[in-house]
Amino acid sequence: MAAIANDWLEPLKPEFSKPYYASLYRKVKEEYTNHIVYPPAEDIFNAYALTPLHKVKAVILGQDPYHGDGQAHGLCFSVKKGVEIPPSLVNIYKELHDDIGCPIPTHGCLTKWAEQGVLLLNTVLTVRAHEAFSHREIGWEQFTDATIEILNRQDRPIVFILWGRPAQMKERMLTNPRHLILKAAHPSPLSAYRGFFGSRPFSAANEFLVRNGVEPIDWAIE
């Protein structure tokens, strides 16, 4: 696994010495040795690398990485350029267009969001190829919960965008009144029409940031 090397390291350091993390590390190493696992090992902590703690303005929570070939690269909902845009991201782009008028992007790489301070965090950071949720409950949830707790303690306004029930279960951890919580149905085709479409998260996030003196996010993907 690639190491976390920026300002996430200090607050996360206590996690690395806990028994669950030693077990998680062994399990993940074993999985990469014996199976095809996504994302590539060097991309596991991409969300942290591309969005340092001090830059986080917004958080979008996903579940686990895409399990298809060549899709996952360490950012929730994002795929590498040249990969077909997955259905949930197609719906995110539709809402982006309807909300703030952005043109529908031609690729699914969300690195631009991450580099502006949108932490694109899955609650589980690895998955066995073609086996959704296969790395659930091996320890990642404890690690990403620690990440959410660190964010909750930040004394500055942060927007938490929670799509779908698994993400919304993290709301109980978000107790800081300085933050904004936006909730909606998951953008999956199975649920998008039950409250994701029309939820206008992108404009709501930017209105909150501007109101609090923070530069808004340029959500447009070229």
Tab-separated table of C-alpha atoms in Angstrom:
chain	number	residue	atom	x	y	z
A	1	MET	CA	0.000	0.000	0.000
A	2	ALA	CA	1.236	3.487	-0.806
A	3	ALA	CA	1.818	5.527	2.330
A	4	ILE	CA	-0.105	8.639	3.361
A	5	ALA	CA	2.500	11.394	3.338
A	6	ASN	CA	0.719	14.755	3.657
A	7	ASP	CA	-1.060	16.467	6.564
A	8	TRP	CA	-3.437	13.513	6.965
A	9	LEU	CA	-0.559	11.500	8.422
A	10	GLU	CA	-0.367	13.078	11.874
A	11	PRO	CA	-4.067	12.798	12.871
A	12	LEU	CA	-4.325	9.306	11.341
A	13	LYS	CA	-1.095	8.037	12.905
A	14	PRO	CA	-2.833	6.507	15.961
A	15	GLU	CA	-4.821	4.222	13.642
A	16	PHE	CA	-1.681	2.614	12.222
A	17	SER	CA	-0.677	1.228	15.627
A	18	LYS	CA	-4.071	-0.314	16.446
A	19	PRO	CA	-4.590	-4.098	16.203
A	20	TYR	CA	-7.354	-3.764	13.602
A	21	TYR	CA	-5.003	-1.941	11.219
A	22	ALA	CA	-2.295	-4.597	11.504
A	23	SER	CA	-4.925	-7.210	10.627
A	24	LEU	CA	-6.262	-5.040	7.784
A	25	TYR	CA	-2.773	-4.545	6.362
A	26	ARG	CA	-2.080	-8.299	6.373
A	27	LYS	CA	-5.429	-9.069	4.763
A	28	VAL	CA	-5.059	-6.468	2.026
A	29	LYS	CA	-1.490	-7.564	1.252
A	30	GLU	CA	-2.670	-11.178	1.023
A	31	GLU	CA	-5.545	-10.200	-1.282
A	32	TYR	CA	-3.266	-8.303	-3.677
A	33	THR	CA	-0.878	-11.261	-3.716
A	34	ASN	CA	-3.507	-13.924	-4.431
A	35	HIS	CA	-6.283	-12.136	-6.336
A	36	ILE	CA	-6.957	-9.264	-8.698
A	37	VAL	CA	-7.855	-6.329	-6.466
A	38	TYR	CA	-8.893	-2.761	-7.272
A	39	PRO	CA	-7.797	-0.024	-7.256
A	40	PRO	CA	-4.107	-0.571	-8.047
A	41	ALA	CA	-2.209	-0.735	-4.746
A	42	GLU	CA	-0.506	2.607	-5.355
A	43	ASP	CA	-3.938	4.285	-5.705
A	44	ILE	CA	-5.559	3.018	-2.488
A	45	PHE	CA	-5.038	6.316	-0.654
A	46	ASN	CA	-5.522	8.585	-3.686
A	47	ALA	CA	-8.392	10.468	-2.014
A	48	TYR	CA	-6.057	11.506	0.816
A	49	ALA	CA	-3.148	12.281	-1.515
A	50	LEU	CA	-5.163	14.505	-3.857
A	51	THR	CA	-7.132	16.265	-1.104
A	52	PRO	CA	-4.927	17.201	1.854
A	53	LEU	CA	-6.764	17.689	5.134
A	54	HIS	CA	-6.248	21.453	5.226
A	55	LYS	CA	-7.843	21.792	1.765
A	56	VAL	CA	-11.042	19.801	2.408
A	57	LYS	CA	-14.112	21.897	1.643
A	58	ALA	CA	-16.573	19.123	0.865
A	59	VAL	CA	-16.811	15.368	1.372
A	60	ILE	CA	-18.656	12.922	-0.873
A	61	LEU	CA	-18.957	9.444	0.626
A	62	GLY	CA	-19.110	6.335	-1.519
A	63	GLN	CA	-19.292	2.682	-0.454
A	64	ASP	CA	-16.519	0.606	-2.035
A	65	PRO	CA	-14.491	0.943	-5.241
A	66	TYR	CA	-15.776	-0.029	-8.673
A	67	HIS	CA	-14.947	-3.707	-9.172
A	68	GLY	CA	-14.752	-3.741	-12.994
A	69	ASP	CA	-11.472	-3.888	-14.887
A	70	GLY	CA	-9.612	-0.578	-15.047
A	71	GLN	CA	-12.322	1.492	-13.367
A	72	ALA	CA	-11.273	2.308	-9.797
A	73	HIS	CA	-8.427	4.712	-9.085
A	74	GLY	CA	-8.991	5.617	-5.459
A	75	LEU	CA	-11.711	8.297	-5.725
A	76	CYS	CA	-15.347	7.408	-5.089
A	77	PHE	CA	-17.625	7.555	-8.168
A	78	SER	CA	-14.625	8.435	-10.385
A	79	VAL	CA	-13.082	6.384	-13.201
A	80	LYS	CA	-9.959	6.943	-15.247
A	81	LYS	CA	-10.208	8.799	-18.546
A	82	GLY	CA	-11.033	6.467	-21.403
A	83	VAL	CA	-13.198	4.217	-19.215
A	84	GLU	CA	-16.953	4.149	-19.840
A	85	ILE	CA	-18.796	6.440	-17.419
A	86	PRO	CA	-20.644	4.239	-14.868
A	87	PRO	CA	-24.427	4.638	-14.471
A	88	SER	CA	-24.289	6.347	-11.052
A	89	LEU	CA	-21.836	8.928	-12.372
A	90	VAL	CA	-24.016	9.461	-15.458
A	91	ASN	CA	-26.801	10.438	-13.043
A	92	ILE	CA	-24.471	12.658	-11.002
A	93	TYR	CA	-23.590	14.486	-14.217
A	94	LYS	CA	-27.296	14.872	-15.097
A	95	GLU	CA	-27.949	16.468	-11.720
A	96	LEU	CA	-24.849	18.637	-12.092
A	97	HIS	CA	-26.222	19.924	-15.409
A	98	ASP	CA	-29.737	20.486	-14.076
A	99	ASP	CA	-28.464	22.108	-10.871
A	100	ILE	CA	-25.844	24.576	-12.101
A	101	GLY	CA	-25.865	24.225	-15.879
A	102	CYS	CA	-22.508	22.495	-16.332
A	103	PRO	CA	-22.113	20.724	-19.677
A	104	ILE	CA	-22.288	16.933	-19.409
A	105	PRO	CA	-18.646	15.761	-19.225
A	106	THR	CA	-17.256	13.321	-21.776
A	107	HIS	CA	-15.191	11.340	-19.241
A	108	GLY	CA	-15.585	10.150	-15.670
A	109	CYS	CA	-12.372	11.337	-14.006
A	110	LEU	CA	-13.161	13.526	-10.982
A	111	THR	CA	-9.565	14.449	-10.133
A	112	LYS	CA	-10.418	18.122	-10.694
A	113	TRP	CA	-12.913	17.989	-7.830
A	114	ALA	CA	-10.409	16.266	-5.543
A	115	GLU	CA	-7.701	18.828	-6.255
A	116	GLN	CA	-10.102	21.647	-5.313
A	117	GLY	CA	-10.893	20.202	-1.911
A	118	VAL	CA	-13.648	17.648	-2.530
A	119	LEU	CA	-12.665	14.520	-0.586
A	120	LEU	CA	-14.008	11.624	-2.664
A	121	LEU	CA	-13.901	8.957	0.030
A	122	ASN	CA	-15.165	5.400	-0.156
A	123	THR	CA	-15.913	3.860	3.240
A	124	VAL	CA	-14.128	0.688	2.037
A	125	LEU	CA	-10.947	1.362	0.042
A	126	THR	CA	-10.336	-1.918	-1.817
A	127	VAL	CA	-12.371	-4.634	-3.546
A	128	ARG	CA	-11.697	-7.976	-5.201
A	129	ALA	CA	-12.273	-7.865	-8.961
A	130	HIS	CA	-15.890	-8.489	-9.960
A	131	GLU	CA	-16.956	-9.084	-6.326
A	132	ALA	CA	-18.765	-6.035	-4.965
A	133	PHE	CA	-18.377	-5.476	-1.210
A	134	SER	CA	-15.841	-8.319	-0.969
A	135	HIS	CA	-13.603	-6.266	1.365
A	136	ARG	CA	-16.392	-5.117	3.611
A	137	GLU	CA	-15.752	-5.604	7.341
A	138	ILE	CA	-12.038	-6.340	7.104
A	139	GLY	CA	-11.158	-3.065	8.864
A	140	TRP	CA	-11.521	-0.316	6.289
A	141	GLU	CA	-14.714	0.996	7.880
A	142	GLN	CA	-12.882	1.642	11.144
A	143	PHE	CA	-10.150	3.529	9.294
A	144	THR	CA	-12.525	5.690	7.272
A	145	ASP	CA	-14.677	6.326	10.359
A	146	ALA	CA	-11.526	7.728	11.989
A	147	THR	CA	-11.142	9.935	8.898
A	148	ILE	CA	-14.707	11.224	9.272
A	149	GLU	CA	-14.120	11.923	12.974
A	150	ILE	CA	-10.999	13.944	12.112
A	151	LEU	CA	-13.028	15.974	9.617
A	152	ASN	CA	-15.839	16.485	12.118
A	153	ARG	CA	-13.343	18.079	14.533
A	154	GLN	CA	-12.098	20.630	11.988
A	155	ASP	CA	-12.915	24.163	13.133
A	156	ARG	CA	-13.989	25.398	9.715
A	157	PRO	CA	-17.058	24.925	7.498
A	158	ILE	CA	-17.121	21.644	5.531
A	159	VAL	CA	-19.986	20.264	3.427
A	160	PHE	CA	-20.796	16.562	3.830
A	161	ILE	CA	-22.727	15.130	0.876
A	162	LEU	CA	-24.387	11.859	1.872
A	163	TRP	CA	-26.045	9.904	-0.934
A	164	GLY	CA	-27.911	6.741	-0.001
A	165	ARG	CA	-28.465	4.946	3.284
A	166	PRO	CA	-24.924	3.617	3.930
A	167	ALA	CA	-23.464	7.127	3.620
A	168	GLN	CA	-26.291	8.621	5.681
A	169	MET	CA	-25.533	6.207	8.521
A	170	LYS	CA	-22.378	8.277	9.077
A	171	GLU	CA	-24.479	11.344	9.927
A	172	ARG	CA	-24.460	10.381	13.622
A	173	MET	CA	-20.707	11.097	13.636
A	174	LEU	CA	-21.166	14.628	12.294
A	175	THR	CA	-21.839	16.693	15.398
A	176	ASN	CA	-19.966	19.903	14.574
A	177	PRO	CA	-22.451	22.771	14.040
A	178	ARG	CA	-20.022	24.527	11.689
A	179	HIS	CA	-20.572	21.872	9.022
A	180	LEU	CA	-23.402	21.414	6.514
A	181	ILE	CA	-24.943	17.990	5.873
A	182	LEU	CA	-26.699	17.404	2.548
A	183	LYS	CA	-28.641	14.148	2.174
A	184	ALA	CA	-30.344	12.558	-0.828
A	185	ALA	CA	-31.058	9.200	-2.413
A	186	HIS	CA	-28.146	7.380	-4.026
A	187	PRO	CA	-27.467	8.330	-7.679
A	188	SER	CA	-27.718	4.685	-8.771
A	189	PRO	CA	-30.342	4.088	-11.496
A	190	LEU	CA	-32.175	1.980	-8.897
A	191	SER	CA	-32.780	4.954	-6.616
A	192	ALA	CA	-31.957	8.241	-8.367
A	193	TYR	CA	-35.616	9.009	-9.081
A	194	ARG	CA	-36.451	8.663	-5.389
A	195	GLY	CA	-34.917	11.987	-4.403
A	196	PHE	CA	-31.465	12.283	-5.924
A	197	PHE	CA	-32.645	14.112	-9.011
A	198	GLY	CA	-33.656	17.614	-7.984
A	199	SER	CA	-31.638	17.578	-4.749
A	200	ARG	CA	-29.306	20.335	-6.081
A	201	PRO	CA	-26.257	19.436	-3.935
A	202	PHE	CA	-23.713	21.346	-6.011
A	203	SER	CA	-25.374	24.743	-5.752
A	204	ALA	CA	-26.251	24.145	-2.088
A	205	ALA	CA	-22.629	23.306	-1.284
A	206	ASN	CA	-21.310	26.406	-3.024
A	207	GLU	CA	-23.904	28.704	-1.446
A	208	PHE	CA	-22.841	27.453	1.982
A	209	LEU	CA	-19.137	27.893	1.235
A	210	VAL	CA	-19.587	31.422	-0.112
A	211	ARG	CA	-21.776	32.342	2.866
A	212	ASN	CA	-18.900	31.271	5.115
A	213	GLY	CA	-16.214	33.137	3.199
A	214	VAL	CA	-14.796	30.076	1.430
A	215	GLU	CA	-14.036	30.009	-2.294
A	216	PRO	CA	-16.713	27.926	-4.069
A	217	ILE	CA	-15.920	24.749	-6.004
A	218	ASP	CA	-15.744	24.839	-9.786
A	219	TRP	CA	-17.759	21.673	-10.402
A	220	ALA	CA	-17.407	21.779	-14.205
A	221	ILE	CA	-15.424	18.843	-15.615
A	222	GLU	CA	-13.742	19.758	-18.903
